[in-house]
PDB file of C-alpha atoms in Angstrom:
ATOM      1  CA  MET A   1      41.781-132.523 -31.494  1.00 72.00           C
ATOM      2  CA  PRO A   2      41.543-134.645 -28.328  1.00 73.00           C
ATOM      3  CA  PRO A   3      40.635-138.318 -28.644  1.00 73.00           C
ATOM      4  CA  PRO A   4      36.964-139.193 -28.140  1.00 78.00           C
ATOM      5  CA  GLU A   5      35.794-140.051 -24.655  1.00 80.00           C
ATOM      6  CA  PRO A   6      35.118-143.798 -24.248  1.00 86.00           C
ATOM      7  CA  SER A   7      31.494-144.861 -24.015  1.00 88.00           C
ATOM      8  CA  THR A   8      32.153-147.999 -21.971  1.00 91.00           C
ATOM      9  CA  PRO A   9      35.355-147.796 -19.942  1.00 93.00           C
ATOM     10  CA  LEU A  10      36.378-150.539 -17.556  1.00 93.00           C
ATOM     11  CA  LEU A  11      38.189-148.943 -14.632  1.00 94.00           C
ATOM     12  CA  ALA A  12      40.328-151.191 -12.460  1.00 90.00           C
ATOM     13  CA  ARG A  13      40.392-150.309  -8.784  1.00 90.00           C
ATOM     14  CA  ALA A  14      37.730-147.655  -9.149  1.00 94.00           C
ATOM     15  CA  SER A  15      37.310-147.579  -5.369  1.00 93.00           C
ATOM     16  CA  GLY A  16      40.169-145.112  -5.013  1.00 91.00           C
ATOM     17  CA  GLY A  17      42.988-143.187  -6.595  1.00 89.00           C
ATOM     18  CA  ILE A  18      43.137-142.770 -10.351  1.00 89.00           C
ATOM     19  CA  GLY A  19      40.261-145.182 -10.994  1.00 92.00           C
ATOM     20  CA  ARG A  20      37.905-143.228  -8.725  1.00 95.00           C
ATOM     21  CA  HIS A  21      38.889-139.888 -10.228  1.00 94.00           C
ATOM     22  CA  LEU A  22      38.435-141.183 -13.772  1.00 94.00           C
ATOM     23  CA  ALA A  23      35.013-142.573 -12.870  1.00 96.00           C
ATOM     24  CA  LEU A  24      33.967-139.143 -11.562  1.00 96.00           C
ATOM     25  CA  HIS A  25      35.451-137.438 -14.637  1.00 94.00           C
ATOM     26  CA  TYR A  26      33.662-139.723 -17.091  1.00 94.00           C
ATOM     27  CA  ALA A  27      30.382-139.379 -15.207  1.00 95.00           C
ATOM     28  CA  ALA A  28      30.613-135.585 -15.075  1.00 95.00           C
ATOM     29  CA  HIS A  29      31.527-135.463 -18.768  1.00 93.00           C
ATOM     30  CA  SER A  30      28.476-137.558 -19.645  1.00 93.00           C
ATOM     31  CA  VAL A  31      26.194-135.243 -17.714  1.00 93.00           C
ATOM     32  CA  SER A  32      27.722-132.068 -19.167  1.00 93.00           C
ATOM     33  CA  THR A  33      27.588-133.320 -22.766  1.00 92.00           C
ATOM     34  CA  GLY A  34      24.421-135.394 -22.569  1.00 92.00           C
ATOM     35  CA  SER A  35      26.340-138.427 -23.865  1.00 91.00           C
ATOM     36  CA  PRO A  36      25.311-141.714 -22.244  1.00 91.00           C
ATOM     37  CA  ARG A  37      28.062-143.815 -20.746  1.00 92.00           C
ATOM     38  CA  VAL A  38      28.319-147.196 -19.044  1.00 93.00           C
ATOM     39  CA  LEU A  39      31.061-147.303 -16.409  1.00 95.00           C
ATOM     40  CA  LEU A  40      32.319-150.753 -15.457  1.00 94.00           C
ATOM     41  CA  LEU A  41      33.891-150.184 -12.057  1.00 94.00           C
ATOM     42  CA  THR A  42      36.075-152.881 -10.554  1.00 93.00           C
ATOM     43  CA  ALA A  43      37.446-153.393  -7.080  1.00 92.00           C
ATOM     44  CA  ARG A  44      38.279-156.447  -5.012  1.00 89.00           C
ATOM     45  CA  SER A  45      34.815-156.168  -3.460  1.00 91.00           C
ATOM     46  CA  THR A  46      31.735-154.303  -4.615  1.00 91.00           C
ATOM     47  CA  GLY A  47      31.348-152.983  -1.058  1.00 93.00           C
ATOM     48  CA  SER A  48      34.439-150.853  -1.513  1.00 94.00           C
ATOM     49  CA  LEU A  49      32.720-149.162  -4.475  1.00 95.00           C
ATOM     50  CA  GLU A  50      29.695-148.074  -2.405  1.00 95.00           C
ATOM     51  CA  PRO A  51      31.207-144.690  -1.402  1.00 96.00           C
ATOM     52  CA  LEU A  52      31.830-143.888  -5.084  1.00 96.00           C
ATOM     53  CA  LEU A  53      28.288-144.874  -6.045  1.00 95.00           C
ATOM     54  CA  ALA A  54      26.969-142.737  -3.183  1.00 95.00           C
ATOM     55  CA  GLU A  55      29.029-139.825  -4.491  1.00 96.00           C
ATOM     56  CA  PHE A  56      27.468-140.298  -7.943  1.00 96.00           C
ATOM     57  CA  ALA A  57      24.039-139.976  -6.318  1.00 94.00           C
ATOM     58  CA  ALA A  58      25.102-137.009  -4.183  1.00 96.00           C
ATOM     59  CA  ARG A  59      26.372-135.176  -7.260  1.00 95.00           C
ATOM     60  CA  GLY A  60      23.061-135.838  -8.999  1.00 94.00           C
ATOM     61  CA  PHE A  61      24.486-137.814 -11.931  1.00 94.00           C
ATOM     62  CA  ASP A  62      21.490-138.823 -14.038  1.00 92.00           C
ATOM     63  CA  PRO A  63      21.275-142.647 -14.221  1.00 89.00           C
ATOM     64  CA  ALA A  64      19.849-142.256 -17.732  1.00 88.00           C
ATOM     65  CA  LEU A  65      23.217-140.790 -18.759  1.00 91.00           C
ATOM     66  CA  VAL A  66      25.606-142.555 -16.391  1.00 93.00           C
ATOM     67  CA  SER A  67      25.179-146.201 -15.574  1.00 92.00           C
ATOM     68  CA  ALA A  68      27.725-147.465 -13.046  1.00 93.00           C
ATOM     69  CA  VAL A  69      28.188-151.223 -12.853  1.00 92.00           C
ATOM     70  CA  PRO A  70      30.172-152.414  -9.815  1.00 92.00           C
ATOM     71  CA  ILE A  71      32.219-155.572 -10.431  1.00 91.00           C
ATOM     72  CA  ALA A  72      34.145-157.562  -7.833  1.00 91.00           C
ATOM     73  CA  LEU A  73      37.451-158.377  -9.507  1.00 89.00           C
ATOM     74  CA  ASP A  74      40.947-158.983  -8.221  1.00 86.00           C
ATOM     75  CA  ILE A  75      43.032-157.950 -11.205  1.00 83.00           C
ATOM     76  CA  THR A  76      46.099-159.540  -9.681  1.00 80.00           C
ATOM     77  CA  ASP A  77      44.388-162.885 -10.410  1.00 83.00           C
ATOM     78  CA  PRO A  78      44.953-163.629 -14.125  1.00 82.00           C
ATOM     79  CA  ALA A  79      42.308-166.368 -14.163  1.00 86.00           C
ATOM     80  CA  ALA A  80      39.663-163.966 -12.824  1.00 85.00           C
ATOM     81  CA  VAL A  81      40.541-161.344 -15.434  1.00 84.00           C
ATOM     82  CA  LEU A  82      40.457-163.889 -18.260  1.00 85.00           C
ATOM     83  CA  ALA A  83      37.117-165.223 -17.016  1.00 85.00           C
ATOM     84  CA  LEU A  84      35.651-161.709 -17.116  1.00 85.00           C
ATOM     85  CA  PHE A  85      36.603-161.328 -20.780  1.00 82.00           C
ATOM     86  CA  ALA A  86      36.068-164.952 -21.830  1.00 80.00           C
ATOM     87  CA  GLY A  87      32.318-164.911 -22.377  1.00 64.00           C
ATOM     88  CA  PRO A  88      30.752-164.831 -25.819  1.00 57.00           C
ATOM     89  CA  PRO A  89      30.302-161.307 -27.182  1.00 54.00           C
ATOM     90  CA  GLY A  90      26.915-159.783 -26.728  1.00 50.00           C
ATOM     91  CA  PRO A  91      25.141-157.112 -28.765  1.00 49.00           C
ATOM     92  CA  ALA A  92      26.730-153.677 -28.679  1.00 49.00           C
ATOM     93  CA  THR A  93      24.856-151.048 -26.683  1.00 49.00           C
ATOM     94  CA  THR A  94      25.499-147.703 -25.052  1.00 50.00           C
ATOM     95  CA  ASP A  95      21.882-147.462 -23.935  1.00 52.00           C
ATOM     96  CA  THR A  96      22.165-146.923 -20.187  1.00 53.00           C
ATOM     97  CA  ASN A  97      18.555-148.069 -19.769  1.00 54.00           C
ATOM     98  CA  ALA A  98      19.489-151.481 -21.197  1.00 57.00           C
ATOM     99  CA  VAL A  99      22.223-152.055 -18.625  1.00 68.00           C
ATOM    100  CA  ALA A 100      19.881-153.403 -15.948  1.00 63.00           C
ATOM    101  CA  GLY A 101      18.835-156.283 -18.184  1.00 66.00           C
ATOM    102  CA  ALA A 102      22.204-156.856 -19.827  1.00 74.00           C
ATOM    103  CA  SER A 103      24.536-159.624 -18.824  1.00 77.00           C
ATOM    104  CA  LEU A 104      28.015-158.794 -17.627  1.00 82.00           C
ATOM    105  CA  THR A 105      29.297-160.595 -20.720  1.00 80.00           C
ATOM    106  CA  THR A 106      27.364-158.187 -22.936  1.00 80.00           C
ATOM    107  CA  LEU A 107      28.638-155.175 -21.040  1.00 84.00           C
ATOM    108  CA  VAL A 108      32.259-156.343 -21.116  1.00 85.00           C
ATOM    109  CA  ALA A 109      31.970-156.989 -24.859  1.00 83.00           C
ATOM    110  CA  ASN A 110      31.292-153.268 -25.286  1.00 85.00           C
ATOM    111  CA  VAL A 111      34.364-152.062 -23.394  1.00 89.00           C
ATOM    112  CA  ASP A 112      36.268-149.561 -25.515  1.00 89.00           C
ATOM    113  CA  VAL A 113      39.037-148.733 -23.027  1.00 90.00           C
ATOM    114  CA  VAL A 114      40.521-150.489 -20.010  1.00 88.00           C
ATOM    115  CA  VAL A 115      42.319-148.475 -17.373  1.00 88.00           C
ATOM    116  CA  ALA A 116      44.447-150.998 -15.487  1.00 84.00           C
ATOM    117  CA  ASN A 117      45.907-149.005 -12.650  1.00 78.00           C
ATOM    118  CA  ALA A 118      46.035-151.331  -9.700  1.00 67.00           C
ATOM    119  CA  GLY A 119      48.752-150.595  -7.231  1.00 61.00           C
ATOM    120  CA  VAL A 120      50.832-153.625  -6.419  1.00 56.00           C
ATOM    121  CA  GLY A 121      53.373-152.896  -3.776  1.00 56.00           C
ATOM    122  CA  GLY A 122      54.852-154.212  -0.642  1.00 53.00           C
ATOM    123  CA  HIS A 123      58.515-153.605  -1.308  1.00 47.00           C
ATOM    124  CA  ASP A 124      60.569-152.508   1.643  1.00 50.00           C
ATOM    125  CA  ALA A 125      64.225-153.337   1.103  1.00 50.00           C
ATOM    126  CA  ASP A 126      65.000-152.751   4.775  1.00 51.00           C
ATOM    127  CA  ASP A 127      62.455-155.267   6.034  1.00 53.00           C
ATOM    128  CA  PRO A 128      62.606-158.804   4.603  1.00 52.00           C
ATOM    129  CA  ALA A 129      59.240-159.585   6.202  1.00 52.00           C
ATOM    130  CA  THR A 130      57.498-157.022   3.944  1.00 55.00           C
ATOM    131  CA  ASP A 131      59.665-157.805   0.923  1.00 53.00           C
ATOM    132  CA  PRO A 132      58.975-161.499   0.250  1.00 55.00           C
ATOM    133  CA  HIS A 133      59.396-161.117  -3.512  1.00 53.00           C
ATOM    134  CA  GLY A 134      62.440-158.865  -3.648  1.00 59.00           C
ATOM    135  CA  PHE A 135      62.774-155.545  -5.375  1.00 54.00           C
ATOM    136  CA  PHE A 136      62.673-156.663  -9.015  1.00 54.00           C
ATOM    137  CA  GLU A 137      60.034-159.323  -8.472  1.00 63.00           C
ATOM    138  CA  CYS A 138      57.769-156.727  -6.822  1.00 58.00           C
ATOM    139  CA  HIS A 139      58.002-154.371  -9.790  1.00 54.00           C
ATOM    140  CA  GLU A 140      57.631-157.212 -12.262  1.00 64.00           C
ATOM    141  CA  ARG A 141      54.424-158.255 -10.488  1.00 61.00           C
ATOM    142  CA  GLY A 142      53.102-154.684 -10.821  1.00 60.00           C
ATOM    143  CA  ILE A 143      53.832-154.630 -14.526  1.00 59.00           C
ATOM    144  CA  HIS A 144      52.185-157.999 -15.145  1.00 58.00           C
ATOM    145  CA  THR A 145      49.134-157.001 -13.122  1.00 58.00           C
ATOM    146  CA  ASN A 146      48.500-153.864 -15.146  1.00 54.00           C
ATOM    147  CA  LEU A 147      49.286-155.222 -18.587  1.00 53.00           C
TER     148      LEU A 147
END
């Protein structure tokens, strides 16, 4: 038996790649099953999430079933990530109609899975100008960002 689908996933870097595809998957699953879901979508700027939100509308995802909340967050900044999760817990809800009036703190308190999949790169061993951190430091930074 597969694990249950999360009701409130937080998807890092939902503007592209794996985060974008998971957002579309979760939204489509909500529509096909009739299960409401709140998607917390992060990217460095909310503007970069606009194409994804437009695709939700183009695909006809019912806002009563899928509530997408864009959040500007640089997950390479530990202080910003901690601040997002540092607020007092709010009341639990999966009611997509309640999202508009809910605080971000309340929504984050309901997160049941975090997909931290930010790409952190820049390593080019042949070019010291693009490899300021060195090979191991670059990979270590990627691990720390996504854990």
